XYZ file of C-alpha atoms in Angstrom:
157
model
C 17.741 -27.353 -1.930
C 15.820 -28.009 -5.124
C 11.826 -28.070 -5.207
C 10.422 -31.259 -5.298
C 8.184 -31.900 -8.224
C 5.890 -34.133 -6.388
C 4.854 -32.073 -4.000
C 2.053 -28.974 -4.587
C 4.366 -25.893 -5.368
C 3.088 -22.697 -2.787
C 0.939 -20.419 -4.678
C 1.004 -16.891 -3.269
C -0.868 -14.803 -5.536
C -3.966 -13.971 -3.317
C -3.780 -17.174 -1.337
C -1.836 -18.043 2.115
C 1.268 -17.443 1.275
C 0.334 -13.686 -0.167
C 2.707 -12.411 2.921
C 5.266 -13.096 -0.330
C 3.717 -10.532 -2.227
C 5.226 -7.213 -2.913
C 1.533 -6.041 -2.322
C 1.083 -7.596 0.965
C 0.538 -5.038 3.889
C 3.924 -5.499 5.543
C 6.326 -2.221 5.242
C 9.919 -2.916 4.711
C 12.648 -0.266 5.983
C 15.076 -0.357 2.543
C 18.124 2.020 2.380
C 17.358 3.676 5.523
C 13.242 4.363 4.579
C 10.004 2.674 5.588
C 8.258 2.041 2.885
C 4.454 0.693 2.836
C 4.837 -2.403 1.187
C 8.204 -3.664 -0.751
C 6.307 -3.276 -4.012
C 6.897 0.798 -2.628
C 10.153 0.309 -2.653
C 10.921 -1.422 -5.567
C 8.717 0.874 -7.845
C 10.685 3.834 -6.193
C 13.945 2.081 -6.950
C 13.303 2.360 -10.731
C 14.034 6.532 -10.373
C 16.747 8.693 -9.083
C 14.888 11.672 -9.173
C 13.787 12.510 -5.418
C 10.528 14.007 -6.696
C 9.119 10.977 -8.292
C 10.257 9.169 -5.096
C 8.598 10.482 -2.851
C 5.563 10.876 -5.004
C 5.729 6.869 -4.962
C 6.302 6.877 -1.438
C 3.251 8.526 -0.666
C 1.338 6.231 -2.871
C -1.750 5.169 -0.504
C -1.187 1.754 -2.074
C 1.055 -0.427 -3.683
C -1.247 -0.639 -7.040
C -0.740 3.327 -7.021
C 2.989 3.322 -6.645
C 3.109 0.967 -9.879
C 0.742 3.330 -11.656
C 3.045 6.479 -11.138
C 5.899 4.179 -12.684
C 3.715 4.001 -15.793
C 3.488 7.792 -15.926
C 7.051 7.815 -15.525
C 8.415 5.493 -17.904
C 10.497 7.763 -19.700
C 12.404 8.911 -17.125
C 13.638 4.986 -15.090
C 17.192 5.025 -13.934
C 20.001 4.045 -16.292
C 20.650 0.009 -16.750
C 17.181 -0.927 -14.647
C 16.765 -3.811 -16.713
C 20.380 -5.322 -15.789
C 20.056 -4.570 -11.979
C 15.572 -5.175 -11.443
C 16.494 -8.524 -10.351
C 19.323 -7.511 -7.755
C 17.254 -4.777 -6.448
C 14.293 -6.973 -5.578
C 16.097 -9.708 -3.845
C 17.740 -6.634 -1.482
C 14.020 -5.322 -0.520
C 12.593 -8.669 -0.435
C 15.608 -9.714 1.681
C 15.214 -6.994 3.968
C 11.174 -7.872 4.450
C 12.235 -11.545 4.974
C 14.354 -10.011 7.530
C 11.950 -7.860 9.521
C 9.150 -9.831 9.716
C 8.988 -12.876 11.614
C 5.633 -13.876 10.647
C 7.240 -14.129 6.902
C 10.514 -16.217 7.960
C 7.699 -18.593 9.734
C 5.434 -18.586 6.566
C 8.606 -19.552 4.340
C 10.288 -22.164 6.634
C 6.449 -23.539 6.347
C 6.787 -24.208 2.836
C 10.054 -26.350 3.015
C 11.154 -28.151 -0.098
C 8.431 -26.769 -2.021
C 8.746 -24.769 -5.477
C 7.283 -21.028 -4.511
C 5.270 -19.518 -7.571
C 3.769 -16.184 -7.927
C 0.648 -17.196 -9.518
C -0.249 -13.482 -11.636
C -2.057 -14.216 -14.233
C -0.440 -10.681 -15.473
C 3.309 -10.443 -15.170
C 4.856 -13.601 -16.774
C 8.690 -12.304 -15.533
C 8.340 -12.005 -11.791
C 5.579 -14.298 -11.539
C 4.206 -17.238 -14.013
C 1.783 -15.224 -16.299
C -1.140 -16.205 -18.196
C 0.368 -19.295 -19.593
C 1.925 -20.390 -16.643
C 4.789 -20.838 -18.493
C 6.492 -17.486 -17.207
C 9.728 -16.981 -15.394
C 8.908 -16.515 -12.034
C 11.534 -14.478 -10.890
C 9.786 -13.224 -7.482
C 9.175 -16.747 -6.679
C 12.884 -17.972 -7.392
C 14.323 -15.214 -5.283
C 12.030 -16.422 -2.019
C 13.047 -19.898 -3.063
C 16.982 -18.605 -3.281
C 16.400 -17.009 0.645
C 14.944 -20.131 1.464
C 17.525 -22.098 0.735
C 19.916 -19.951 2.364
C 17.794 -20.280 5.779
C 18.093 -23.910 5.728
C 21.758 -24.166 4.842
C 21.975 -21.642 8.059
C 19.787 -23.939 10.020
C 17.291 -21.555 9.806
C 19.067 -18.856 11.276
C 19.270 -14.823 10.160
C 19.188 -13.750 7.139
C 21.096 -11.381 5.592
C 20.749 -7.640 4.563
């Protein structure tokens, strides 16, 4: 179903809806490991070296797991740019999935266009100029759509 442009799109950057944040405190089990938060996983998906993994798994917080990325950016896995965008509808998928709370909070938002409001990341989320491409938000918008086509139902890993 396609946002309506009428209605107020759900912001979720630091507001109600944050449960769609990768930073939100909600773990995620992803390829057979809890993680603390999705933005965990996702950071830890960028490597396939074990140590850096579990360097970012111990991260005490999700702002720390994206900091170790920076001091690793030499060293991402082959072709992350081509498969980022698969990799964070799986481990936002399998939050959506485990967490009730989060199906309620996005059947709550029903026709509505779902933004990640960051004034600092203009690919997953809208950036300064609000003019960004809002990838994270399209994704929960993509799930969404698949709910209601289910009749709200499961979603799938």
């Amino acid at each position: 179903m396609e946002p309506t442009p009428s209605k107020e799109p759900v912001l979720f950057y630091e507001r109600e809806f944050y449960v769609f944040s990768n930073f939100s405190a909600f773990m995620v089990e992803w390829q057979g490991v809890l993680w603390m938060t999705s933005e965990h996983a996702y950071q830890a998906a960028h490597f396939t070296d074990q140590g850096i993994i579990d360097e970012i798994k111990a991260a005490r917080s999700a702002h720390d797991s994206k900091k170790i990325v920076e001091k690793y950016q030499d060293r991402k896995r082959e072709g992350w740019k081509e498969m980022k965008i698969a990799v964070m509808e799986e481990i936002v998928r399998a939050k959506l999935s485990q967490h009730p709370y989060i199906l309620k909070k996005l059947l709550q938002t029903e026709d509505r266009e779902i933004i990640e409001n960051s004034p600092k990341d203009a690919f997953w989320g809208w950036g300064l100029n609000k003019d960004g491409e809002n990838h994270l938000g399209k994704i929960w918008m993509k799930l969404r759509a698949e709910l209601q086509a289910d009749g709200a139902g499961n979603i799938n890993q």
